[in-house]
Every structure is written in structure tokens, then in C-alpha cells.
Amino acid sequence: MYMKTALKNNLEKTLLVLLPIVMCMYARQTYAQMVNMTPYDSPVPDSLRLAPDGRMTKEQAIYDLNALVYTVSEVHPNMYAVCNQGEFMSRVNAIEQEMPDTLTRATLYKYVAPLLALLGDGHTHVFPPYNDILTKAVLRFPLQVDVDNQSGKITARYSLFGIPKGAEITEINGISTADIVANLLQYVSGERRFFRLMKLKDYFSALFQLCYYADKYTIKYVWKNNIKETILKGATFDEIRAEKKKVEKATGKLLETKKQEQKHFE
């Protein structure tokens, strides 16, 4: 009994000695974490709220920009391998000066994407805000296109609104598609041109809408060695989908007819 009491007393004394040490170590660790925290680790929720129209203030946009630059600088293994730090930060400062008093997420993307593309790194990029740019009701470029990852040529992916699949689009509203591709590539990150062109194929609809939106489009294209021109109105997602289904249905019937004719003559 005496031995158990002595052991208990010794344990209590040991705990009384260790407890302040543990608490001190925890306090030091917590303090260190607090000292190392940045304004981007725990932002004030109210500062992140957008206006009812979906816009943000210039101050919010600059906060997002600086948070992005800080995060990339913390996690990127060699951030300035392609673009030197002075050039990059000079562009950051210029963006802060150029930003309007209020802006949408899409407008912020137009500033941020080319900035990250300066790094020349396909792993460091931002995606276009598709849901903001290509809403279901918005009128968009009515064709779906492919971008060749070697030449950069734009061709119709499907037969839509009278332009056949595979037709090479050479000009839209008086701007050559070569110039359009060159301009849109500034928003696409990557080490090599072919990789950036491959990504542009995925981004084309959103980036074209962002940079070249119009109510109607005068389109020049090449089909069977002939240069043709047509004017198409902007179309909604549902209108494009309906046109695609109509063409697929008509094509399916035509193919079926050909098969039946071939079988008949065999």
C-alpha cells in the first residue's frame, strides 16, 4: 500500500513538472505558426464576398492577385527559370495599376492567365471561368472548331449552319485566324508551342467569347480548294446543340440510304 502511494505521488510530481513544459512547447509552436501566417492563410470572409452582380472591387482583385503570386512563389520549384523575377513583378505592378475599380472574374482571368503564362510552365496555369463566360443563354460563336497542334490552323469540328466538317476557317470578322490564335495563345501556359496549341483547342470557345464576342460573324473558309464566305449569327448552347442533332440525323439518314442503295445494286 505504501509503495503504491509513493508511486502515485511520484507520478503526480512528474506530471506537474512535465505539464508546464508541454504547455510552453505548444505555446511556442502556436506562436511560431501565428508569426509565420500571412494575410492569405486566413482571409476575412467578408472581404471575399462579391457584389450582387458578381463583380469584385479592385482591392479584392489585387488581394487575389497577390495571393496567387505568393502561393506560386511558395510551391513552385523554379519559378523564374524562363521569365526573370524583375520582368514578372513588373507585370504584376502594371496589372495592379491597369485594373478598373470593379471587375468580373472573367476580367480578372484576362489579367492573370497571361501573367502565369510568362512562367513558361504547363503545370502552372488557371482555367478560364467557363460558367461565367459561356452561360446557357449567352450568344456565342456558332461553330465548334479544332486547332491543329502543329500549324495552328482552325477547322470546323462538325458540319454546322452550312459550314462543312473539316473546312478550314481562315478569317472571322475581318481578323485572320492566324492572328486570333496568336492572340489567344497568350492566355495558355506551356513549355512548347504544340502543347499550348493542344490546350487552346480545349479553351478556344471560352477564350474566343472573352476576346472576340460579336452579335454576328462574317466567316471566310476554304472548302475543296474554294474560298467561301458566310455570315452567321451568334447562337445559344441549345441552338447549337439542336443544329448538331439536326445535322447528325440528316447525315444518319443519308448514310443509311447509301447503304441501302449499295445493297440494292449488289
Coordinates of C-alpha atoms in Angstrom, one line a residue:
M1 CA 0.0 0.0 0.0
Y2 CA 2.8 2.4 0.9
M3 CA 4.6 1.6 -2.3
K4 CA 1.5 2.3 -4.4
T5 CA 1.0 5.6 -2.7
A6 CA 4.7 6.6 -3.2
L7 CA 4.5 5.7 -6.9
K8 CA 1.3 7.7 -7.3
N9 CA 2.9 10.7 -5.6
N10 CA 6.0 10.4 -7.9
L11 CA 3.8 10.2 -11.0
E12 CA 1.8 13.3 -9.9
K13 CA 5.0 15.2 -9.3
T14 CA 6.4 14.2 -12.7
L15 CA 3.2 15.2 -14.4
L16 CA 3.2 18.6 -12.6
V17 CA 6.8 19.2 -13.9
L18 CA 6.1 18.0 -17.4
L19 CA 2.8 19.8 -17.9
P20 CA 4.2 23.3 -17.9
I21 CA 7.0 22.2 -20.3
V22 CA 4.5 20.7 -22.7
M23 CA 2.3 23.8 -22.5
C24 CA 5.2 26.0 -23.1
M25 CA 6.3 24.0 -26.1
Y26 CA 2.7 24.1 -27.5
A27 CA 2.5 27.8 -26.9
R28 CA 5.8 28.4 -28.7
Q29 CA 4.7 26.3 -31.7
T30 CA 1.4 28.1 -31.8
Y31 CA 3.1 31.5 -31.6
A32 CA 5.5 30.4 -34.4
Q33 CA 2.6 29.4 -36.6
M34 CA 0.9 32.8 -35.9
V35 CA 4.1 34.7 -36.7
N36 CA 4.5 32.8 -40.0
M37 CA 0.9 33.3 -41.0
T38 CA 0.3 35.6 -44.0
P39 CA -2.9 37.5 -44.8
Y40 CA -3.6 34.8 -47.4
D41 CA -3.7 32.0 -44.8
S42 CA -6.9 33.1 -43.1
P43 CA -8.7 35.9 -45.0
V44 CA -11.7 37.7 -43.5
P45 CA -14.8 36.1 -45.0
D46 CA -16.5 39.4 -45.7
S47 CA -13.5 40.5 -47.8
L48 CA -14.2 37.6 -50.2
R49 CA -17.8 38.3 -50.9
L50 CA -18.7 39.6 -54.4
A51 CA -21.3 42.2 -55.1
P52 CA -24.8 41.0 -56.1
D53 CA -23.9 41.5 -59.8
G54 CA -21.0 39.1 -59.4
R55 CA -18.4 41.9 -59.5
M56 CA -15.4 42.3 -57.2
T57 CA -13.7 45.5 -56.1
K58 CA -10.2 46.4 -57.3
E59 CA -9.0 45.8 -53.8
Q60 CA -10.4 42.3 -53.8
A61 CA -8.8 41.6 -57.2
I62 CA -5.4 42.9 -56.1
Y63 CA -5.7 40.6 -53.0
D64 CA -6.4 37.6 -55.2
L65 CA -3.5 38.6 -57.5
N66 CA -1.1 38.9 -54.6
A67 CA -2.3 35.7 -53.0
L68 CA -1.7 33.9 -56.3
V69 CA 1.8 35.3 -56.7
Y70 CA 2.6 34.4 -53.1
T71 CA 1.3 30.8 -53.4
V72 CA 3.2 30.2 -56.7
S73 CA 6.4 31.5 -55.1
E74 CA 6.0 29.2 -52.2
V75 CA 5.3 26.0 -54.1
H76 CA 7.0 26.4 -57.5
P77 CA 10.4 24.7 -57.6
N78 CA 11.9 27.1 -60.1
M79 CA 9.5 29.9 -60.7
Y80 CA 11.9 32.2 -62.6
A81 CA 13.6 29.7 -64.9
V82 CA 12.0 31.2 -68.0
C83 CA 10.9 34.7 -67.0
N84 CA 13.2 36.7 -64.7
Q85 CA 11.8 38.0 -61.4
G86 CA 12.1 41.6 -62.4
E87 CA 10.0 41.2 -65.6
F88 CA 7.4 39.1 -63.8
M89 CA 7.0 41.5 -60.8
S90 CA 7.0 44.5 -63.2
R91 CA 4.0 42.9 -64.9
V92 CA 2.3 42.3 -61.5
N93 CA 2.7 46.0 -60.7
A94 CA 1.4 47.0 -64.1
I95 CA -1.7 44.9 -63.7
E96 CA -2.5 46.5 -60.3
Q97 CA -2.4 49.9 -62.0
E98 CA -4.4 48.8 -65.0
M99 CA -7.3 47.2 -63.1
P100 CA -10.6 49.1 -63.2
D101 CA -12.5 49.9 -59.9
T102 CA -14.7 46.9 -60.3
L103 CA -14.3 43.8 -62.4
T104 CA -15.7 40.3 -63.1
R105 CA -14.0 37.0 -62.6
A106 CA -13.6 36.8 -66.4
T107 CA -11.9 40.2 -66.5
L108 CA -9.6 39.1 -63.7
Y109 CA -8.8 36.0 -65.6
K110 CA -7.7 38.1 -68.6
Y111 CA -5.1 39.7 -66.4
V112 CA -3.9 36.6 -64.5
A113 CA -3.7 34.0 -67.3
P114 CA -1.1 35.9 -69.4
L115 CA 0.9 36.6 -66.2
L116 CA 1.2 32.9 -65.3
A117 CA 1.9 32.1 -69.0
L118 CA 5.1 34.2 -68.7
L119 CA 6.5 31.4 -66.4
G120 CA 6.5 29.1 -69.4
D121 CA 5.3 26.2 -67.3
G122 CA 2.4 23.9 -68.4
H123 CA 1.8 22.9 -64.8
T124 CA 1.2 26.4 -63.6
H125 CA -2.0 27.9 -65.1
V126 CA -5.5 28.9 -64.4
F127 CA -8.6 27.6 -66.2
P128 CA -11.0 30.0 -67.9
P129 CA -14.1 30.7 -65.8
Y130 CA -16.4 28.7 -68.2
N131 CA -19.5 29.2 -66.1
D132 CA -19.1 32.9 -66.2
I133 CA -18.2 33.2 -69.9
L134 CA -20.3 30.5 -71.6
T135 CA -23.7 30.7 -69.8
K136 CA -26.5 28.7 -71.3
A137 CA -28.3 31.8 -72.6
V138 CA -25.3 33.8 -73.9
L139 CA -24.9 34.1 -77.7
R140 CA -21.6 32.5 -78.7
F141 CA -19.6 31.8 -81.8
P142 CA -21.9 29.2 -83.5
L143 CA -19.1 26.8 -84.7
Q144 CA -17.2 24.2 -82.7
V145 CA -13.6 24.0 -84.0
D146 CA -10.4 22.1 -83.8
V147 CA -7.0 23.7 -83.5
D148 CA -4.1 21.9 -85.2
N149 CA -1.3 21.5 -82.7
Q150 CA 1.4 21.8 -85.4
S151 CA 0.2 24.5 -87.8
G152 CA -2.4 26.3 -85.6
K153 CA -4.9 26.1 -88.4
I154 CA -8.6 26.2 -87.3
T155 CA -11.1 23.7 -88.8
A156 CA -14.8 23.1 -88.3
R157 CA -15.2 20.1 -86.0
Y158 CA -18.7 19.4 -87.1
S159 CA -20.9 20.4 -90.0
L160 CA -22.9 23.2 -88.6
F161 CA -25.0 26.1 -90.0
G162 CA -23.9 25.3 -93.6
I163 CA -20.2 25.1 -93.0
P164 CA -19.0 21.5 -93.5
K165 CA -16.9 19.5 -91.2
G166 CA -13.2 19.9 -91.9
A167 CA -13.5 23.3 -93.6
E168 CA -10.5 25.5 -92.7
I169 CA -11.6 28.7 -91.1
T170 CA -9.3 31.5 -92.4
E171 CA -10.9 34.7 -91.2
I172 CA -13.5 35.8 -88.7
N173 CA -14.9 39.4 -88.8
G174 CA -12.0 40.6 -90.8
I175 CA -9.3 39.1 -88.5
S176 CA -7.2 36.3 -89.8
T177 CA -7.4 33.1 -87.7
A178 CA -3.6 33.1 -87.6
D179 CA -3.8 36.4 -85.7
I180 CA -6.7 35.1 -83.5
V181 CA -4.6 32.1 -82.5
A182 CA -1.5 34.2 -81.8
N183 CA -3.6 36.5 -79.5
L184 CA -5.4 33.7 -77.7
L185 CA -2.1 31.8 -77.0
Q186 CA -1.1 34.5 -74.5
Y187 CA -3.6 33.0 -72.1
V188 CA -2.3 29.4 -72.4
S189 CA 0.6 28.2 -70.3
G190 CA 3.1 25.7 -71.6
E191 CA 6.7 25.0 -72.4
R192 CA 6.3 24.3 -76.1
R193 CA 4.0 25.7 -78.8
F194 CA 2.5 22.4 -79.8
F195 CA 1.4 21.8 -76.2
R196 CA -0.1 25.3 -75.9
L197 CA -2.0 24.8 -79.2
M198 CA -3.3 21.5 -77.9
K199 CA -4.6 23.2 -74.8
L200 CA -6.0 26.1 -76.9
K201 CA -8.3 23.5 -78.6
D202 CA -9.9 22.9 -75.2
Y203 CA -10.1 26.6 -74.3
F204 CA -11.0 28.0 -77.7
S205 CA -14.7 28.5 -77.1
A206 CA -14.3 30.4 -73.8
L207 CA -11.3 32.4 -74.9
F208 CA -12.9 33.4 -78.3
Q209 CA -16.0 34.5 -76.4
L210 CA -13.9 36.5 -74.0
C211 CA -11.9 38.3 -76.7
Y212 CA -13.9 38.4 -79.9
Y213 CA -17.6 38.3 -78.9
A214 CA -20.0 39.7 -81.5
D215 CA -23.7 39.5 -82.4
K216 CA -22.8 38.1 -85.8
Y217 CA -19.7 36.7 -87.5
T218 CA -18.5 37.0 -91.1
I219 CA -16.6 33.8 -91.7
K220 CA -14.3 33.0 -94.5
Y221 CA -13.4 29.4 -95.0
V222 CA -11.7 27.1 -97.5
W223 CA -13.6 24.0 -98.7
K224 CA -12.5 21.8 -101.6
N225 CA -9.9 24.4 -102.7
N226 CA -12.6 27.1 -102.9
I227 CA -12.7 30.2 -100.7
K228 CA -16.2 30.8 -99.4
E229 CA -17.8 33.4 -97.1
T230 CA -20.9 33.3 -94.9
I231 CA -22.4 35.4 -92.1
L232 CA -23.7 33.6 -89.0
K233 CA -25.5 35.0 -86.0
G234 CA -24.3 34.2 -82.5
A235 CA -26.2 31.2 -81.1
T236 CA -27.1 29.9 -77.7
F237 CA -25.9 26.5 -76.4
D238 CA -29.3 25.0 -77.1
E239 CA -29.4 26.3 -80.6
I240 CA -26.0 24.9 -81.4
R241 CA -27.0 21.5 -79.9
A242 CA -30.2 21.5 -81.9
E243 CA -28.4 22.2 -85.1
K244 CA -25.9 19.5 -84.4
K245 CA -28.6 16.9 -83.7
K246 CA -30.4 18.0 -86.9
V247 CA -27.2 17.5 -89.0
E248 CA -26.5 14.2 -87.3
K249 CA -30.0 13.0 -88.0
A250 CA -29.8 14.1 -91.7
T251 CA -26.3 12.6 -92.1
G252 CA -27.5 9.3 -90.5
K253 CA -30.4 9.1 -92.9
L254 CA -28.1 9.8 -95.8
L255 CA -25.6 7.2 -94.8
E256 CA -28.4 4.7 -94.3
T257 CA -29.8 5.5 -97.8
K258 CA -26.4 4.9 -99.3
K259 CA -26.1 1.6 -97.6
Q260 CA -29.5 0.5 -98.8
E261 CA -28.7 1.7 -102.4
Q262 CA -25.5 -0.2 -102.4
K263 CA -27.2 -3.4 -101.1
H264 CA -29.9 -3.0 -103.8
F265 CA -27.3 -2.9 -106.6
E266 CA -25.3 -5.8 -105.3

